[in-house]
Amino acid sequence: MADKTFIDWPFFDDRHALLHEGLWNWSQANLAGTPHADVEATCRDLVARLGEAGWLGLCVPAAYGGANPGLDVRSLCLARETLAYHDGLADFSFAMQGLGTGAISLFGAEAIKREWLPQVASGAAIAGFALSEREAGSDVAAMSTHAKKVAGGYRISGEKTWISNGAIADVLTVFARTGDAPGARGISAFVLPTDVPGFEVTERIDIIAPHPLVSLRFNDCFVPDDHLIGASGEGFKIAMATLDVFRSTVGAAALGFARRANDEALRRASTRKLFGEPLSELQMTQASLADMALSIDASALLVYRAAWAKDRGQPRVTREAAMAKLQATESAQRVIDAALQLFGGQGVVSGEAVERLYREIRALRIYEGATEVQKVVIARQALAAFA
Ligand code: COS
């Protein structure tokens, strides 16, 4: 039985407990056996079903068809944790609706919000976030995609890679260089409907746990002036502020994977006999199970601390979100590895839950800011606070 006692922690309100229970029950009824062979088709289907059931409303503000007045990070984290426990692509499909429109919700023009956010909340439109490039991943300020100011708008040219949903999205948040300012200062954020002429999917990327991931090329794509998000040159800060919201949710997804692995391990330890007794009677098994329980609670405390801090109005949660993502993703990898070890040879059989989790968790230590980036962020914040 999955541990749900954390929902009584003081980080949460009654509405969070209701959300958790409702989404847990929905996931139990709807996500078992989700096919992963054709990831694009599955993600389209998941977005439609998550939208129809009302869960995508958590990804946009209430004024635009959403569930809460603003982006409630505790709700986003609870949703990702619960969906990840049940199915990695369900978590992914949910998360991208939020990340793909986060910058629009936080900084977009009113007309753009009205055009896209209700569609994203209902599942009628799919969203994506186009930041990374071959030479600009961790060092995102090194990007070379550029947007040239022309009459009535901008023309965007360049290439992006590792773009989730890139081939199935209806709308992307795209970051591009405007003007001549170097590094972080010369970047702007745009809304790009993917039916614009010149938009091209150049490559589908097959990864360890299949997801709809692609490389893109923008061939002089025109977007009107009001598709600029925030002010020109503010794109780097907009990207970082958006990641401040969503990095904790990556930690929450890792937490969901870890909780699932832990439950699989507990079931295995209770039922598998070894040397004439249940695996759970062996002290080395108990040590492993104790480490898992400790890691999971430590991660949950950091994830929900970061989410709570953001929800109560703390303007920057860069440090808290970095700690949450780092701790939850790194420790989930260890929890899942230990769970797989308890399964012995059965653990590496394709289709076994722990085998799937082992592949699913790996990318989370890299995307939306690799562990090494989170360490840089935490150290910089500690040094700045001391100065
Ligand atoms: N919120 C608002 N503004 C922020 C911010 C945040 N969280 N973080 C930084 N900024 C601002 C800074 O205040 C600074 O503004 P000023 O120039 O006015 O002082 C500006 O942005 C540049 O910040 P900084 O100097 O820290 O930028 P760096 O180029 O040194 O980058 C790291 C710092 C490495 C932390 C950043 O590039 C990063 O997070 N990289 C990972 C990106 C990522 O997640 N990639 C994956 C793509 S998404 S799948």
GROMACS .gro file of C-alpha atoms and ligand atoms in nm:
model
  436
    1MET     CA    1   0.000   0.000   0.000
    2ALA     CA    2   0.152   0.331  -0.108
    3ASP     CA    3   0.246   0.571   0.173
    4LYS     CA    4   0.007   0.867   0.164
    5THR     CA    5   0.075   1.007   0.511
    6PHE     CA    6   0.273   1.298   0.367
    7ILE     CA    7  -0.049   1.465   0.256
    8ASP     CA    8  -0.107   1.556   0.624
    9TRP     CA    9   0.215   1.761   0.636
   10PRO     CA   10   0.164   2.131   0.705
   11PHE     CA   11   0.265   2.226   0.350
   12PHE     CA   12  -0.080   2.125   0.226
   13ASP     CA   13  -0.436   2.258   0.242
   14ASP     CA   14  -0.753   2.046   0.234
   15ARG     CA   15  -0.788   2.103  -0.142
   16HIS     CA   16  -0.452   1.932  -0.195
   17ALA     CA   17  -0.570   1.620  -0.014
   18LEU     CA   18  -0.881   1.616  -0.233
   19LEU     CA   19  -0.674   1.660  -0.547
   20HIS     CA   20  -0.437   1.382  -0.446
   21GLU     CA   21  -0.716   1.137  -0.370
   22GLY     CA   22  -0.910   1.222  -0.687
   23LEU     CA   23  -0.611   1.193  -0.918
   24TRP     CA   24  -0.491   0.876  -0.746
   25ASN     CA   25  -0.829   0.710  -0.806
   26TRP     CA   26  -0.844   0.835  -1.165
   27SER     CA   27  -0.491   0.707  -1.234
   28GLN     CA   28  -0.571   0.366  -1.087
   29ALA     CA   29  -0.874   0.339  -1.315
   30ASN     CA   30  -0.723   0.490  -1.632
   31LEU     CA   31  -0.349   0.443  -1.660
   32ALA     CA   32  -0.281   0.072  -1.615
   33GLY     CA   33  -0.138  -0.079  -1.931
   34THR     CA   34  -0.082   0.254  -2.110
   35PRO     CA   35   0.096   0.153  -2.434
   36HIS     CA   36   0.444   0.298  -2.493
   37ALA     CA   37   0.515   0.166  -2.843
   38ASP     CA   38   0.396   0.474  -3.037
   39VAL     CA   39   0.482   0.758  -2.799
   40GLU     CA   40   0.340   1.037  -3.016
   41ALA     CA   41   0.000   0.867  -3.043
   42THR     CA   42  -0.001   0.780  -2.673
   43CYS     CA   43   0.085   1.134  -2.568
   44ARG     CA   44  -0.187   1.282  -2.788
   45ASP     CA   45  -0.432   1.041  -2.630
   46LEU     CA   46  -0.310   1.112  -2.278
   47VAL     CA   47  -0.340   1.488  -2.325
   48ALA     CA   48  -0.695   1.445  -2.453
   49ARG     CA   49  -0.794   1.222  -2.160
   50LEU     CA   50  -0.617   1.432  -1.895
   51GLY     CA   51  -0.789   1.738  -2.039
   52GLU     CA   52  -1.132   1.576  -2.051
   53ALA     CA   53  -1.100   1.466  -1.689
   54GLY     CA   54  -1.009   1.822  -1.588
   55TRP     CA   55  -0.654   1.758  -1.462
   56LEU     CA   56  -0.484   1.987  -1.714
   57GLY     CA   57  -0.664   2.279  -1.551
   58LEU     CA   58  -0.384   2.269  -1.294
   59CYS     CA   59  -0.142   2.386  -1.566
   60VAL     CA   60  -0.296   2.731  -1.629
   61PRO     CA   61  -0.452   3.011  -1.416
   62ALA     CA   62  -0.827   3.010  -1.343
   63ALA     CA   63  -0.895   3.320  -1.555
   64TYR     CA   64  -0.802   3.111  -1.860
   65GLY     CA   65  -0.980   2.785  -1.782
   66GLY     CA   66  -0.751   2.670  -1.504
   67ALA     CA   67  -0.814   2.527  -1.158
   68ASN     CA   68  -0.634   2.775  -0.930
   69PRO     CA   69  -0.592   3.155  -0.936
   70GLY     CA   70  -0.228   3.112  -1.038
   71LEU     CA   71   0.011   2.822  -1.097
   72ASP     CA   72  -0.018   2.636  -0.765
   73VAL     CA   73   0.314   2.457  -0.741
   74ARG     CA   74   0.202   2.215  -0.469
   75SER     CA   75  -0.084   2.101  -0.696
   76LEU     CA   76   0.153   2.064  -0.992
   77CYS     CA   77   0.391   1.860  -0.776
   78LEU     CA   78   0.117   1.638  -0.635
   79ALA     CA   79  -0.016   1.577  -0.985
   80ARG     CA   80   0.326   1.489  -1.126
   81GLU     CA   81   0.411   1.266  -0.832
   82THR     CA   82   0.082   1.077  -0.864
   83LEU     CA   83   0.094   1.043  -1.242
   84ALA     CA   84   0.461   0.938  -1.241
   85TYR     CA   85   0.379   0.668  -0.986
   86HIS     CA   86   0.136   0.522  -1.237
   87ASP     CA   87   0.285   0.599  -1.579
   88GLY     CA   88   0.585   0.801  -1.700
   89LEU     CA   89   0.421   0.925  -2.020
   90ALA     CA   90   0.112   1.041  -1.831
   91ASP     CA   91   0.335   1.251  -1.607
   92PHE     CA   92   0.524   1.378  -1.911
   93SER     CA   93   0.208   1.474  -2.102
   94PHE     CA   94   0.074   1.661  -1.802
   95ALA     CA   95   0.403   1.837  -1.725
   96MET     CA   96   0.461   1.964  -2.078
   97GLN     CA   97   0.125   2.141  -2.086
   98GLY     CA   98   0.245   2.342  -1.787
   99LEU     CA   99   0.609   2.397  -1.884
  100GLY     CA  100   0.513   2.470  -2.245
  101THR     CA  101   0.283   2.754  -2.142
  102GLY     CA  102   0.443   2.856  -1.809
  103ALA     CA  103   0.610   3.162  -1.961
  104ILE     CA  104   0.279   3.263  -2.127
  105SER     CA  105   0.089   3.229  -1.798
  106LEU     CA  106   0.351   3.430  -1.610
  107PHE     CA  107   0.450   3.697  -1.867
  108GLY     CA  108   0.235   3.666  -2.184
  109ALA     CA  109   0.014   3.929  -2.350
  110GLU     CA  110  -0.356   3.910  -2.260
  111ALA     CA  111  -0.471   3.816  -2.613
  112ILE     CA  112  -0.217   3.534  -2.631
  113LYS     CA  113  -0.324   3.399  -2.293
  114ARG     CA  114  -0.687   3.401  -2.408
  115GLU     CA  115  -0.600   3.230  -2.732
  116TRP     CA  116  -0.387   2.943  -2.600
  117LEU     CA  117  -0.433   2.877  -2.229
  118PRO     CA  118  -0.795   2.754  -2.240
  119GLN     CA  119  -0.706   2.515  -2.525
  120VAL     CA  120  -0.410   2.380  -2.330
  121ALA     CA  121  -0.625   2.337  -2.017
  122SER     CA  122  -0.889   2.140  -2.207
  123GLY     CA  123  -0.639   1.924  -2.394
  124ALA     CA  124  -0.746   2.070  -2.731
  125ALA     CA  125  -0.391   2.201  -2.787
  126ILE     CA  126  -0.053   2.049  -2.700
  127ALA     CA  127   0.234   2.269  -2.577
  128GLY     CA  128   0.616   2.253  -2.578
  129PHE     CA  129   0.920   2.446  -2.452
  130ALA     CA  130   1.201   2.511  -2.702
  131LEU     CA  131   1.508   2.632  -2.515
  132SER     CA  132   1.796   2.385  -2.567
  133GLU     CA  133   2.033   2.377  -2.861
  134ARG     CA  134   2.326   2.149  -2.954
  135GLU     CA  135   2.573   2.403  -2.815
  136ALA     CA  136   2.343   2.553  -2.551
  137GLY     CA  137   2.210   2.308  -2.292
  138SER     CA  138   2.347   2.381  -1.946
  139ASP     CA  139   2.499   2.705  -2.081
  140VAL     CA  140   2.167   2.820  -2.218
  141ALA     CA  141   2.291   3.177  -2.268
  142ALA     CA  142   2.514   3.043  -2.551
  143MET     CA  143   2.211   2.988  -2.779
  144SER     CA  144   2.233   3.098  -3.142
  145THR     CA  145   1.872   3.077  -3.268
  146HIS     CA  146   1.785   3.438  -3.346
  147ALA     CA  147   1.481   3.655  -3.407
  148LYS     CA  148   1.506   3.954  -3.637
  149LYS     CA  149   1.272   4.250  -3.587
  150VAL     CA  150   1.068   4.319  -3.902
  151ALA     CA  151   0.754   4.525  -3.970
  152GLY     CA  152   0.474   4.396  -3.745
  153GLY     CA  153   0.671   4.119  -3.581
  154TYR     CA  154   0.981   3.899  -3.577
  155ARG     CA  155   1.139   3.639  -3.804
  156ILE     CA  156   1.288   3.344  -3.614
  157SER     CA  157   1.568   3.129  -3.759
  158GLY     CA  158   1.782   2.855  -3.610
  159GLU     CA  159   1.779   2.505  -3.468
  160LYS     CA  160   1.673   2.354  -3.136
  161THR     CA  161   1.719   2.004  -3.001
  162TRP     CA  162   1.590   1.780  -2.718
  163ILE     CA  163   1.250   1.943  -2.762
  164SER     CA  164   0.975   1.744  -2.593
  165ASN     CA  165   0.647   1.732  -2.787
  166GLY     CA  166   0.817   1.922  -3.073
  167ALA     CA  167   0.647   1.711  -3.341
  168ILE     CA  168   0.300   1.702  -3.182
  169ALA     CA  169   0.277   2.046  -3.021
  170ASP     CA  170   0.034   2.309  -3.148
  171VAL     CA  171   0.219   2.587  -2.969
  172LEU     CA  172   0.578   2.631  -2.850
  173THR     CA  173   0.752   2.876  -2.623
  174VAL     CA  174   1.069   2.952  -2.820
  175PHE     CA  175   1.377   3.134  -2.694
  176ALA     CA  176   1.584   3.325  -2.948
  177ARG     CA  177   1.852   3.587  -2.961
  178THR     CA  178   1.737   3.944  -3.042
  179GLY     CA  179   1.980   4.231  -3.080
  180ASP     CA  180   2.352   4.218  -3.023
  181ALA     CA  181   2.379   4.194  -2.647
  182PRO     CA  182   2.600   3.899  -2.552
  183GLY     CA  183   2.512   3.603  -2.331
  184ALA     CA  184   2.200   3.607  -2.119
  185ARG     CA  185   2.109   3.968  -2.198
  186GLY     CA  186   2.036   3.929  -2.571
  187ILE     CA  187   1.765   3.662  -2.546
  188SER     CA  188   1.387   3.701  -2.592
  189ALA     CA  189   1.093   3.460  -2.552
  190PHE     CA  190   0.823   3.403  -2.815
  191VAL     CA  191   0.500   3.216  -2.866
  192LEU     CA  192   0.522   3.015  -3.187
  193PRO     CA  193   0.218   2.835  -3.329
  194THR     CA  194   0.363   2.530  -3.505
  195ASP     CA  195   0.152   2.578  -3.819
  196VAL     CA  196   0.360   2.883  -3.919
  197PRO     CA  197   0.541   2.850  -4.254
  198GLY     CA  198   0.907   2.752  -4.211
  199PHE     CA  199   0.858   2.536  -3.900
  200GLU     CA  200   1.028   2.200  -3.953
  201VAL     CA  201   1.084   1.882  -3.750
  202THR     CA  202   1.429   1.759  -3.857
  203GLU     CA  203   1.484   1.450  -3.639
  204ARG     CA  204   1.301   1.218  -3.401
  205ILE     CA  205   1.530   1.122  -3.112
  206ASP     CA  206   1.505   0.771  -2.972
  207ILE     CA  207   1.597   0.766  -2.603
  208ILE     CA  208   1.643   0.516  -2.318
  209ALA     CA  209   1.278   0.557  -2.211
  210PRO     CA  210   1.095   0.658  -2.530
  211HIS     CA  211   0.934   1.002  -2.526
  212PRO     CA  212   0.826   1.230  -2.813
  213LEU     CA  213   1.158   1.413  -2.839
  214VAL     CA  214   1.279   1.589  -3.155
  215SER     CA  215   1.513   1.838  -3.316
  216LEU     CA  216   1.358   2.141  -3.485
  217ARG     CA  217   1.453   2.400  -3.743
  218PHE     CA  218   1.297   2.745  -3.776
  219ASN     CA  219   1.333   2.870  -4.134
  220ASP     CA  220   1.256   3.242  -4.108
  221CYS     CA  221   0.930   3.180  -3.916
  222PHE     CA  222   0.722   3.496  -3.876
  223VAL     CA  223   0.543   3.575  -3.550
  224PRO     CA  224   0.350   3.899  -3.485
  225ASP     CA  225   0.464   4.153  -3.224
  226ASP     CA  226   0.223   4.036  -2.955
  227HIS     CA  227   0.385   3.690  -2.970
  228LEU     CA  228   0.686   3.833  -2.787
  229ILE     CA  229   0.657   3.718  -2.424
  230GLY     CA  230   0.747   3.994  -2.179
  231ALA     CA  231   0.997   4.256  -2.294
  232SER     CA  232   1.262   4.213  -2.562
  233GLY     CA  233   1.590   4.098  -2.402
  234GLU     CA  234   1.418   3.952  -2.095
  235GLY     CA  235   1.402   3.597  -2.232
  236PHE     CA  236   1.676   3.450  -2.013
  237LYS     CA  237   1.511   3.576  -1.694
  238ILE     CA  238   1.174   3.451  -1.822
  239ALA     CA  239   1.325   3.106  -1.885
  240MET     CA  240   1.482   3.099  -1.538
  241ALA     CA  241   1.164   3.222  -1.367
  242THR     CA  242   0.965   2.954  -1.550
  243LEU     CA  243   1.216   2.689  -1.444
  244ASP     CA  244   1.191   2.818  -1.085
  245VAL     CA  245   0.830   2.694  -1.095
  246PHE     CA  246   0.881   2.371  -1.285
  247ARG     CA  247   1.212   2.240  -1.143
  248SER     CA  248   1.041   2.139  -0.818
  249THR     CA  249   0.787   1.947  -1.023
  250VAL     CA  250   1.067   1.744  -1.186
  251GLY     CA  251   1.166   1.648  -0.832
  252ALA     CA  252   0.804   1.551  -0.768
  253ALA     CA  253   0.799   1.323  -1.072
  254ALA     CA  254   1.120   1.157  -0.950
  255LEU     CA  255   0.952   1.115  -0.613
  256GLY     CA  256   0.659   0.938  -0.781
  257PHE     CA  257   0.896   0.700  -0.960
  258ALA     CA  258   1.082   0.634  -0.632
  259ARG     CA  259   0.761   0.567  -0.438
  260ARG     CA  260   0.653   0.319  -0.703
  261ALA     CA  261   0.990   0.142  -0.693
  262ASN     CA  262   0.972   0.132  -0.315
  263ASP     CA  263   0.626  -0.026  -0.325
  264GLU     CA  264   0.744  -0.282  -0.579
  265ALA     CA  265   1.042  -0.359  -0.352
  266LEU     CA  266   0.823  -0.396  -0.042
  267ARG     CA  267   0.591  -0.633  -0.227
  268ARG     CA  268   0.886  -0.834  -0.354
  269ALA     CA  269   1.055  -0.848  -0.012
  270SER     CA  270   0.734  -0.968   0.153
  271THR     CA  271   0.655  -1.243  -0.097
  272ARG     CA  272   0.988  -1.374  -0.226
  273LYS     CA  273   1.142  -1.661  -0.024
  274LEU     CA  274   1.520  -1.690   0.009
  275PHE     CA  275   1.717  -1.930   0.230
  276GLY     CA  276   1.385  -2.060   0.360
  277GLU     CA  277   1.238  -1.730   0.474
  278PRO     CA  278   1.090  -1.415   0.321
  279LEU     CA  279   1.346  -1.177   0.170
  280SER     CA  280   1.221  -0.914   0.414
  281GLU     CA  281   1.366  -1.112   0.710
  282LEU     CA  282   1.720  -1.061   0.584
  283GLN     CA  283   1.892  -0.766   0.748
  284MET     CA  284   2.059  -0.658   0.423
  285THR     CA  285   1.713  -0.632   0.269
  286GLN     CA  286   1.596  -0.430   0.567
  287ALA     CA  287   1.895  -0.196   0.534
  288SER     CA  288   1.805  -0.141   0.170
  289LEU     CA  289   1.438  -0.078   0.251
  290ALA     CA  290   1.535   0.164   0.530
  291ASP     CA  291   1.758   0.364   0.293
  292MET     CA  292   1.471   0.385   0.044
  293ALA     CA  293   1.221   0.510   0.302
  294LEU     CA  294   1.467   0.770   0.431
  295SER     CA  295   1.553   0.896   0.081
  296ILE     CA  296   1.189   0.925  -0.018
  297ASP     CA  297   1.089   1.128   0.287
  298ALA     CA  298   1.393   1.355   0.254
  299SER     CA  299   1.306   1.419  -0.112
  300ALA     CA  300   0.940   1.480  -0.036
  301LEU     CA  301   1.030   1.733   0.234
  302LEU     CA  302   1.252   1.930  -0.005
  303VAL     CA  303   1.009   1.911  -0.298
  304TYR     CA  304   0.708   2.028  -0.098
  305ARG     CA  305   0.912   2.288   0.092
  306ALA     CA  306   1.008   2.444  -0.243
  307ALA     CA  307   0.651   2.426  -0.375
  308TRP     CA  308   0.507   2.573  -0.056
  309ALA     CA  309   0.763   2.856  -0.055
  310LYS     CA  310   0.667   2.951  -0.411
  311ASP     CA  311   0.293   2.928  -0.341
  312ARG     CA  312   0.315   3.151  -0.035
  313GLY     CA  313   0.461   3.426  -0.251
  314GLN     CA  314   0.837   3.405  -0.210
  315PRO     CA  315   0.952   3.588  -0.527
  316ARG     CA  316   1.255   3.369  -0.603
  317VAL     CA  317   1.274   3.002  -0.504
  318THR     CA  318   1.581   2.932  -0.716
  319ARG     CA  319   1.773   2.774  -0.427
  320GLU     CA  320   1.483   2.571  -0.290
  321ALA     CA  321   1.380   2.443  -0.634
  322ALA     CA  322   1.741   2.348  -0.719
  323MET     CA  323   1.775   2.155  -0.392
  324ALA     CA  324   1.443   1.979  -0.449
  325LYS     CA  325   1.529   1.874  -0.803
  326LEU     CA  326   1.881   1.764  -0.720
  327GLN     CA  327   1.791   1.562  -0.410
  328ALA     CA  328   1.476   1.401  -0.550
  329THR     CA  329   1.619   1.297  -0.888
  330GLU     CA  330   1.955   1.172  -0.759
  331SER     CA  331   1.803   0.979  -0.471
  332ALA     CA  332   1.524   0.835  -0.689
  333GLN     CA  333   1.792   0.686  -0.914
  334ARG     CA  334   1.946   0.513  -0.607
  335VAL     CA  335   1.606   0.399  -0.474
  336ILE     CA  336   1.509   0.248  -0.809
  337ASP     CA  337   1.848   0.079  -0.849
  338ALA     CA  338   1.816  -0.074  -0.501
  339ALA     CA  339   1.460  -0.188  -0.574
  340LEU     CA  340   1.573  -0.351  -0.898
  341GLN     CA  341   1.854  -0.529  -0.709
  342LEU     CA  342   1.595  -0.689  -0.478
  343PHE     CA  343   1.430  -0.840  -0.784
  344GLY     CA  344   1.751  -1.015  -0.887
  345GLY     CA  345   1.748  -1.136  -1.250
  346GLN     CA  346   1.377  -1.063  -1.276
  347GLY     CA  347   1.455  -0.693  -1.225
  348VAL     CA  348   1.619  -0.653  -1.563
  349VAL     CA  349   1.346  -0.831  -1.761
  350SER     CA  350   1.181  -0.595  -2.012
  351GLY     CA  351   0.835  -0.493  -1.898
  352GLU     CA  352   0.901  -0.542  -1.526
  353ALA     CA  353   0.797  -0.225  -1.339
  354VAL     CA  354   1.141  -0.170  -1.185
  355GLU     CA  355   1.308  -0.215  -1.525
  356ARG     CA  356   1.082   0.053  -1.673
  357LEU     CA  357   1.145   0.287  -1.378
  358TYR     CA  358   1.520   0.231  -1.411
  359ARG     CA  359   1.504   0.367  -1.765
  360GLU     CA  360   1.248   0.642  -1.690
  361ILE     CA  361   1.441   0.809  -1.408
  362ARG     CA  362   1.770   0.864  -1.588
  363ALA     CA  363   1.672   1.167  -1.797
  364LEU     CA  364   1.537   1.357  -1.497
  365ARG     CA  365   1.891   1.401  -1.361
  366ILE     CA  366   1.969   1.589  -1.683
  367TYR     CA  367   1.669   1.781  -1.815
  368GLU     CA  368   1.552   2.123  -1.687
  369GLY     CA  369   1.897   2.180  -1.541
  370ALA     CA  370   2.139   1.892  -1.483
  371THR     CA  371   2.249   1.801  -1.131
  372GLU     CA  372   2.575   1.989  -1.187
  373VAL     CA  373   2.381   2.306  -1.278
  374GLN     CA  374   2.172   2.272  -0.961
  375LYS     CA  375   2.494   2.252  -0.759
  376VAL     CA  376   2.619   2.572  -0.923
  377VAL     CA  377   2.287   2.742  -0.846
  378ILE     CA  378   2.287   2.630  -0.481
  379ALA     CA  379   2.650   2.731  -0.426
  380ARG     CA  380   2.597   3.074  -0.586
  381GLN     CA  381   2.293   3.139  -0.369
  382ALA     CA  382   2.481   3.032  -0.055
  383LEU     CA  383   2.775   3.258  -0.141
  384ALA     CA  384   2.544   3.552  -0.225
  385ALA     CA  385   2.358   3.515   0.104
  386PHE     CA  386   2.689   3.517   0.295
  387ALA     CA  387   2.836   3.820   0.118
  388COS     N1  388   1.475   3.417  -1.195
  388COS     C1  389   1.488   3.542  -1.249
  388COS     N2  390   1.606   3.590  -1.298
  388COS     C2  391   1.714   3.508  -1.294
  388COS     C3  392   1.708   3.378  -1.241
  388COS     C4  393   1.582   3.333  -1.189
  388COS     N3  394   1.571   3.211  -1.136
  388COS     N4  395   1.828   3.321  -1.250
  388COS     C5  396   1.910   3.411  -1.307
  388COS     N5  397   1.840   3.525  -1.333
  388COS     C6  398   1.891   3.648  -1.391
  388COS     C7  399   2.010   3.697  -1.311
  388COS     O1  400   1.970   3.779  -1.202
  388COS     C8  401   2.089   3.776  -1.414
  388COS     O2  402   2.028   3.904  -1.430
  388COS     P1  403   2.119   4.039  -1.435
  388COS     O3  404   2.206   4.020  -1.558
  388COS     O4  405   2.019   4.149  -1.449
  388COS     O5  406   2.200   4.040  -1.310
  388COS     C9  407   2.064   3.700  -1.544
  388COS     O6  408   1.944   3.624  -1.521
  388COS    C10  409   2.178   3.606  -1.581
  388COS     O7  410   2.196   3.516  -1.471
  388COS     P2  411   2.334   3.438  -1.450
  388COS     O8  412   2.448   3.534  -1.457
  388COS     O9  413   2.321   3.357  -1.325
  388COS    O10  414   2.339   3.343  -1.580
  388COS     P3  415   2.441   3.229  -1.625
  388COS    O11  416   2.459   3.239  -1.771
  388COS    O12  417   2.563   3.231  -1.538
  388COS    O13  418   2.357   3.093  -1.604
  388COS    C11  419   2.286   2.887  -1.502
  388COS    C12  420   2.337   3.034  -1.488
  388COS    C13  421   2.396   2.789  -1.538
  388COS    C14  422   2.233   2.856  -1.364
  388COS    C15  423   2.172   2.881  -1.608
  388COS    O14  424   2.223   2.897  -1.737
  388COS    C16  425   2.093   2.750  -1.604
  388COS    O15  426   2.006   2.730  -1.520
  388COS     N6  427   2.123   2.660  -1.698
  388COS    C17  428   2.047   2.538  -1.716
  388COS    C18  429   1.940   2.563  -1.814
  388COS    C19  430   1.850   2.448  -1.829
  388COS    O16  431   1.776   2.417  -1.740
  388COS     N7  432   1.861   2.384  -1.947
  388COS    C20  433   1.774   2.277  -1.979
  388COS    C21  434   1.672   2.328  -2.078
  388COS     S1  435   1.507   2.306  -2.029
  388COS     S2  436   1.479   2.118  -2.064
   0.00000   0.00000   0.00000
